[in-house]
GROMACS .gro file of C-alpha atoms in nm:
model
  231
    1UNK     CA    1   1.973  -0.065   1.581
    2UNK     CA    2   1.951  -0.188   1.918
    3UNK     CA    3   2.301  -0.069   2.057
    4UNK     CA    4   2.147   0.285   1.909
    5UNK     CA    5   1.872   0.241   2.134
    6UNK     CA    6   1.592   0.188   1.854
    7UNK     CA    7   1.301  -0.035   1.766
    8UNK     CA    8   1.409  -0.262   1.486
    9UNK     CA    9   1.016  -0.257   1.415
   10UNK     CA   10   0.929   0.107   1.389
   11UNK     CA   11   1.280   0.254   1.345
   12UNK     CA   12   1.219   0.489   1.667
   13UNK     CA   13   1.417   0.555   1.978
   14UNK     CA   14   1.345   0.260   2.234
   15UNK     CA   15   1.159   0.541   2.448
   16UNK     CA   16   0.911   0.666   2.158
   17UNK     CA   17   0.846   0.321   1.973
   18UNK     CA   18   0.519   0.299   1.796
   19UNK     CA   19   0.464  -0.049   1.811
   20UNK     CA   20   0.254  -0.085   2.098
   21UNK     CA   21  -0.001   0.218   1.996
   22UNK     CA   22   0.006   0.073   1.595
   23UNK     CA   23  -0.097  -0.283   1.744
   24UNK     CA   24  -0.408  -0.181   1.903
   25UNK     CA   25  -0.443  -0.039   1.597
   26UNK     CA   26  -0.379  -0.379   1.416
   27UNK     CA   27  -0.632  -0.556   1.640
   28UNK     CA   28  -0.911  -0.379   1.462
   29UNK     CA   29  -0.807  -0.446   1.113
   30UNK     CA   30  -1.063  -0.687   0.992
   31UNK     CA   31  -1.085  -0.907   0.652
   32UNK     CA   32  -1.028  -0.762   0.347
   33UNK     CA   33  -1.361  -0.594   0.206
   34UNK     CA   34  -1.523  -0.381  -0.025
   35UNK     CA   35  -1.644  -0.417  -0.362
   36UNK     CA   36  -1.251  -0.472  -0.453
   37UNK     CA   37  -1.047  -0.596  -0.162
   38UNK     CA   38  -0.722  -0.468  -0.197
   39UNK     CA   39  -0.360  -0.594  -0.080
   40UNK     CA   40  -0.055  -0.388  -0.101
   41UNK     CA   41   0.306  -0.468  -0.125
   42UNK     CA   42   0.527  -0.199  -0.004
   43UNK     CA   43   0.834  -0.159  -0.282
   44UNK     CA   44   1.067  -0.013  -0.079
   45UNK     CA   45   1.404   0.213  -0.162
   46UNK     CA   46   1.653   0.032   0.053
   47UNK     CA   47   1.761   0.410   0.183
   48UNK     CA   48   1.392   0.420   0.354
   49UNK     CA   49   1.381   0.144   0.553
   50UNK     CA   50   1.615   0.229   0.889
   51UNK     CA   51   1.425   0.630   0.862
   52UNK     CA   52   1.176   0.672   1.106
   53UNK     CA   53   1.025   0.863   0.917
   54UNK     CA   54   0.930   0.613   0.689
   55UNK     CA   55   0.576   0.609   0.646
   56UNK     CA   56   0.585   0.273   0.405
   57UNK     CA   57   0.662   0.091   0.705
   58UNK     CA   58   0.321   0.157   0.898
   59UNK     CA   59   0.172  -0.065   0.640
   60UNK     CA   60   0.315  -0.393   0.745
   61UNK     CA   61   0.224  -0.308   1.097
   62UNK     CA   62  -0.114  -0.268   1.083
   63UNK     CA   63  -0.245  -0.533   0.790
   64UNK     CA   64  -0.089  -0.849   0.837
   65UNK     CA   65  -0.151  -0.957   0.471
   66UNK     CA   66   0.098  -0.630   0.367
   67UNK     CA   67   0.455  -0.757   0.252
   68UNK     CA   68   0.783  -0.504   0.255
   69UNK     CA   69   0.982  -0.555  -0.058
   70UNK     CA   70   1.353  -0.398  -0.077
   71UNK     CA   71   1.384  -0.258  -0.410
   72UNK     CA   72   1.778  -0.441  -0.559
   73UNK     CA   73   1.693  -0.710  -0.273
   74UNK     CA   74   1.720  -1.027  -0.530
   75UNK     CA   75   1.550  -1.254  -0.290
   76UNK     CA   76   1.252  -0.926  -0.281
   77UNK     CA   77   1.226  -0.945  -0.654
   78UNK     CA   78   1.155  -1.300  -0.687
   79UNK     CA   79   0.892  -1.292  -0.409
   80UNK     CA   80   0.740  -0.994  -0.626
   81UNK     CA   81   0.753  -1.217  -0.950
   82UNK     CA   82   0.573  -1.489  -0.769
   83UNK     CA   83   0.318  -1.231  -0.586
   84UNK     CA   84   0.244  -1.095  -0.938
   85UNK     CA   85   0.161  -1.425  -1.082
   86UNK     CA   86  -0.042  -1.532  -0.780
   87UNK     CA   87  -0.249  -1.238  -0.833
   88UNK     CA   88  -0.328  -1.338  -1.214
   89UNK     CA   89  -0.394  -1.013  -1.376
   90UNK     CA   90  -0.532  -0.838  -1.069
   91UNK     CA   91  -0.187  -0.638  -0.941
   92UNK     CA   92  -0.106  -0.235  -1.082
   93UNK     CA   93   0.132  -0.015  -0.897
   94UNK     CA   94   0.024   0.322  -0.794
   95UNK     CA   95   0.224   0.594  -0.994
   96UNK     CA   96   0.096   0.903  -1.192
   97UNK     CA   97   0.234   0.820  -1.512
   98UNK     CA   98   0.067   0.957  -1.848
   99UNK     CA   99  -0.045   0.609  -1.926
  100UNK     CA  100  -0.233   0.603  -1.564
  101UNK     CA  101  -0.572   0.481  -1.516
  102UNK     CA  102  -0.823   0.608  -1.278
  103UNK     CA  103  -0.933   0.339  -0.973
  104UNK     CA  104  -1.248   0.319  -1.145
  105UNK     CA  105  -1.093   0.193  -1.493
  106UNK     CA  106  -0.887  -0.036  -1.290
  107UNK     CA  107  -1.214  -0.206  -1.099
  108UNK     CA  108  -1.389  -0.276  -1.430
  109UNK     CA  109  -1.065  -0.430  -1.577
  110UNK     CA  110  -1.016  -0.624  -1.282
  111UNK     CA  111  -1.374  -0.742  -1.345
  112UNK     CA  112  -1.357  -0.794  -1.709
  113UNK     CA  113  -1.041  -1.056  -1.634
  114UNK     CA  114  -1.259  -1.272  -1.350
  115UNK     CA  115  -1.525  -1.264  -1.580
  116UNK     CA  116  -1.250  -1.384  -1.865
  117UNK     CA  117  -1.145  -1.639  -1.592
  118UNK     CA  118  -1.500  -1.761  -1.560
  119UNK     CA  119  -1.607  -1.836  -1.920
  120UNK     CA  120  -1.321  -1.998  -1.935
  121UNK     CA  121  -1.336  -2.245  -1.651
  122UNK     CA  122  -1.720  -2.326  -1.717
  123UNK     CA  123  -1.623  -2.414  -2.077
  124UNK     CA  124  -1.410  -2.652  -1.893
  125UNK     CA  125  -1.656  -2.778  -1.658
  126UNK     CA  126  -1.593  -2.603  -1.357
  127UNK     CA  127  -1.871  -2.431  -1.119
  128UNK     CA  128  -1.785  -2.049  -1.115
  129UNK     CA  129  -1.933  -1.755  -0.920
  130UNK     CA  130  -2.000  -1.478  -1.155
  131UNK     CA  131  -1.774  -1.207  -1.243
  132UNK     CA  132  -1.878  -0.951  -0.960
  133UNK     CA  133  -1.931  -1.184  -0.663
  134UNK     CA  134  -1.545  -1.277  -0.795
  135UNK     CA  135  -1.440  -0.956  -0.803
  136UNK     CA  136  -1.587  -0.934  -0.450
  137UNK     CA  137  -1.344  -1.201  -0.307
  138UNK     CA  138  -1.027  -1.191  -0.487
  139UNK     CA  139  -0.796  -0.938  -0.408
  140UNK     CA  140  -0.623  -0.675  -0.611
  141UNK     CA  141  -0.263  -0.647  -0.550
  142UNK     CA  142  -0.132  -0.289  -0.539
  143UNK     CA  143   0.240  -0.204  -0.518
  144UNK     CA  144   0.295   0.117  -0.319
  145UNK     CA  145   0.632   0.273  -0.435
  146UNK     CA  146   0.797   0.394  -0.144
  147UNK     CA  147   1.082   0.684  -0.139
  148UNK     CA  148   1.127   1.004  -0.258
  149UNK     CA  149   0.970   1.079  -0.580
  150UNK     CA  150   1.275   1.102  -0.778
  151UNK     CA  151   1.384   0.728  -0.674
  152UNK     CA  152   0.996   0.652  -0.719
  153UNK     CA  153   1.033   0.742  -1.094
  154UNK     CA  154   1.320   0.542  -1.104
  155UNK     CA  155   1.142   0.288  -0.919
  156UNK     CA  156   0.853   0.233  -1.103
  157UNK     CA  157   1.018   0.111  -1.437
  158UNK     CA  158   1.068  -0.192  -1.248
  159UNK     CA  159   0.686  -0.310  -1.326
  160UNK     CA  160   0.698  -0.322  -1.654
  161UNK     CA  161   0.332  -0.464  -1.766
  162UNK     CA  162   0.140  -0.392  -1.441
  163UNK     CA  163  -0.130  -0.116  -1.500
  164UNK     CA  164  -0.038   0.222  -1.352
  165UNK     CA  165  -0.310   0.409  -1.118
  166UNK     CA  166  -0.349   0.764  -1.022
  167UNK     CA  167  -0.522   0.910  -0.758
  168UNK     CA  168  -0.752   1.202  -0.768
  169UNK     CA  169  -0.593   1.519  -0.710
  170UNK     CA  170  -0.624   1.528  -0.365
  171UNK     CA  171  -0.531   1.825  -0.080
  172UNK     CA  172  -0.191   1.907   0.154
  173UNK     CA  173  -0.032   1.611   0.291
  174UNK     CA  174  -0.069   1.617   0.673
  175UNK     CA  175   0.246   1.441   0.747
  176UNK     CA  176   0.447   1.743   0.783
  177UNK     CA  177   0.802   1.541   0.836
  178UNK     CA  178   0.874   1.510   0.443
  179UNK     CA  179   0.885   1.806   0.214
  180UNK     CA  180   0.681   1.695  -0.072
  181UNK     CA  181   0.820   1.846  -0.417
  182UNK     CA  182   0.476   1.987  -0.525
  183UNK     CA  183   0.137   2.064  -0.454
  184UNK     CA  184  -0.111   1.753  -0.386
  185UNK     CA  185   0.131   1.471  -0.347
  186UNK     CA  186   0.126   1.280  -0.016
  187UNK     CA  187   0.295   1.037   0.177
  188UNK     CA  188   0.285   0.663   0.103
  189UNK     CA  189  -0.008   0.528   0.389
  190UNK     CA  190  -0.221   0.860   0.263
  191UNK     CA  191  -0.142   0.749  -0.107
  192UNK     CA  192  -0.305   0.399   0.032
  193UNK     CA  193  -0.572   0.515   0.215
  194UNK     CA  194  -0.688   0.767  -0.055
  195UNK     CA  195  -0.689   0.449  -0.317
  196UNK     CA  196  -0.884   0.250  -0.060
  197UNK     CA  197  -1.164   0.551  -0.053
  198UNK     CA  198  -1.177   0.532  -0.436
  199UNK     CA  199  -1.186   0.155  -0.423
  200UNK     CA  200  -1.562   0.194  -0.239
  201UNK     CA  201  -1.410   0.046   0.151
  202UNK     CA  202  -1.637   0.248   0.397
  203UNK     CA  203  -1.437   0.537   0.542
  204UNK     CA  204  -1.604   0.510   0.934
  205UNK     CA  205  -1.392   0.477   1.281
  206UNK     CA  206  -1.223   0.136   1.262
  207UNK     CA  207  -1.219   0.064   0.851
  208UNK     CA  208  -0.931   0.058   0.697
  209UNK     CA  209  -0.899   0.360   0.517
  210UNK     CA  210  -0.919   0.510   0.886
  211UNK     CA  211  -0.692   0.255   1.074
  212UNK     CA  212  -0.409   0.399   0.805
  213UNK     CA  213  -0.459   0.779   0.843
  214UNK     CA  214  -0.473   0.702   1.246
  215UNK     CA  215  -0.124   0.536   1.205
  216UNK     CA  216  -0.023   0.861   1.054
  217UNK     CA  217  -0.124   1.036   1.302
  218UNK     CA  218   0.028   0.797   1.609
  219UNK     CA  219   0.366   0.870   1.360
  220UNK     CA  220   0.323   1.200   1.374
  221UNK     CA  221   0.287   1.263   1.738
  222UNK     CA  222   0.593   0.993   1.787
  223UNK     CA  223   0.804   1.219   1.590
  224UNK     CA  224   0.717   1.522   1.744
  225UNK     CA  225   0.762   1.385   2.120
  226UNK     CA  226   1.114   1.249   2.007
  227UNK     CA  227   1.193   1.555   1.770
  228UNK     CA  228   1.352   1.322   1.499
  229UNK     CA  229   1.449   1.531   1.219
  230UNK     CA  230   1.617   1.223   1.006
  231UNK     CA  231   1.456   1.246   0.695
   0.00000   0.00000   0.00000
C-alpha cells in the first residue's frame, strides 16, 4: 500500500489520509455509556478492507475498544468465538432478518440474562448489583456486518445463535460513495450510530453517536478532495 502511495490505516492516498482529522476525533471518545453500553466488532468481507471507501473501517479508528474481524480469516473466527463467550449472552449482530428484534426487545433480554446471572450468583453466595445497575456496566457486543448487502446475507449465517437486530426504518444514506440497493439502507458507521440512538446514548456534540456520523462526514470530504471512485 505504501509503494501505491496510501495509508495502510485509512486506505487513502498518502496526501488525503484521514487519520490525523479521525484522531482528534478519537480523543473525545469517552467510556462506554448509556443505559446499555455497547461494543461493536466490525465482521468484515475481506474484499472491503484495502477500499477507501470502506466505511467499517472508521470504527476501529475512533473507539479503541472496536475490533476488525476478516470474515474466512481463521485466526478472526476464533477471536470472534472467544469475544462471543466473553460477552455471555449479551452479543446480536445487526441484520434485518424476519426473525429480527427491535433494540428495545434486545435491552430487556439483555436485562433479563444479568438478572438470570444474579439470582444465580447470590444463591451461591456472591454480592451482586441488581439487574439494571448490571445492565448499566456490562457491555453488549454488536457485530456490524460489513460489505455489500448481498455478501452481508451471506455473511450473516455465520452467527448462528446470536439474536438478530433491526433498525428503525430510517431516511437516505448521506454517504453518497456506495449505491445502496434500496430505499432506507445505510452505510455501516450510520447503521452504528442509528443503533446507538435507539440504545438511549445522548445524541449531543462529542457523544458517540455524533463522533461516528462526524467520521462520515471527514470520509466524505476525503473522498471528494481525492475523487476516489474505487468502490
Amino acid at each position: 500500500l505504501r509503494s501505491q502511495g496510501k495509508c495502510t490505516a485509512c486506505m487513502l492516498q498518502a496526501q488525503h489520509c484521514l487519520c490525523a482529522r479521525l484522531a482528534r476525533l478519537r480523543a473525545r471518545a469517552g467510556a462506554l455509556s448509556g443505559p446499555a453500553p455497547v461494543r461493536f466488532v466490525v465482521w468484515m468481507h475481506v474484499r472491503e478492507r484495502l477500499r477507501a471507501s470502506n466505511t467499517g473501517k472508521l470504527l476501529e479508528l475512533i473507539f479503541p475498544e472496536t475490533e476488525v474481524l476478516l470474515q474466512d480469516v481463521p485466526e478472526d473466527h476464533r477471536r470472534f468465538r472467544e469475544l462471543v463467550a466473553a460477552a455471555k449472552g449479551r452479543a446480536c449482530v445487526l441484520y434485518p432478518s424476519e426473525a429480527a428484534v427491535r433494540p428495545e426487545e434486545l435491552l430487556q433480554s439483555c436485562r433479563a440474562v444479568d438478572g438470570a446471572q444474579a439470582t444465580e450468583e447470590s444463591q451461591h453466595g456472591a454480592q451482586w448489583p441488581s439487574s439494571a445497575a448490571s445492565a448499566e456496566r456490562s457491555p453488549l457486543l454488536a457485530v456490524l456486518v460489513d460489505g455489500t448487502w448481498r455478501q452481508a446475507k451471506r455473511m450473516s449465517r455465520e452467527f448462528e445463535g446470536l439474536a438478530h437486530v433491526a433498525l428503525a426504518p430510517g431516511g437516505r444514506s448521506a454517504f453518497h460513495w456506495r449505491r445502496q440497493s434500496q430505499e432506507g439502507r445505510v452505510c455501516t458507521v450510520e447503521a452504528a450510530a442509528l443503533l446507538l440512538d435507539e440504545m438511549g446514548e445522548p445524541r449531543d456534540e462529542g457523544s458517540r453517536p455524533w463522533l461516528l456520523r462526524r467520521a462520515l462526514t471527514e470520509l466524505n470530504g476525503a473522498l471528494e478532495r481525492q475523487c476516489h471512485f474505487d468502490t
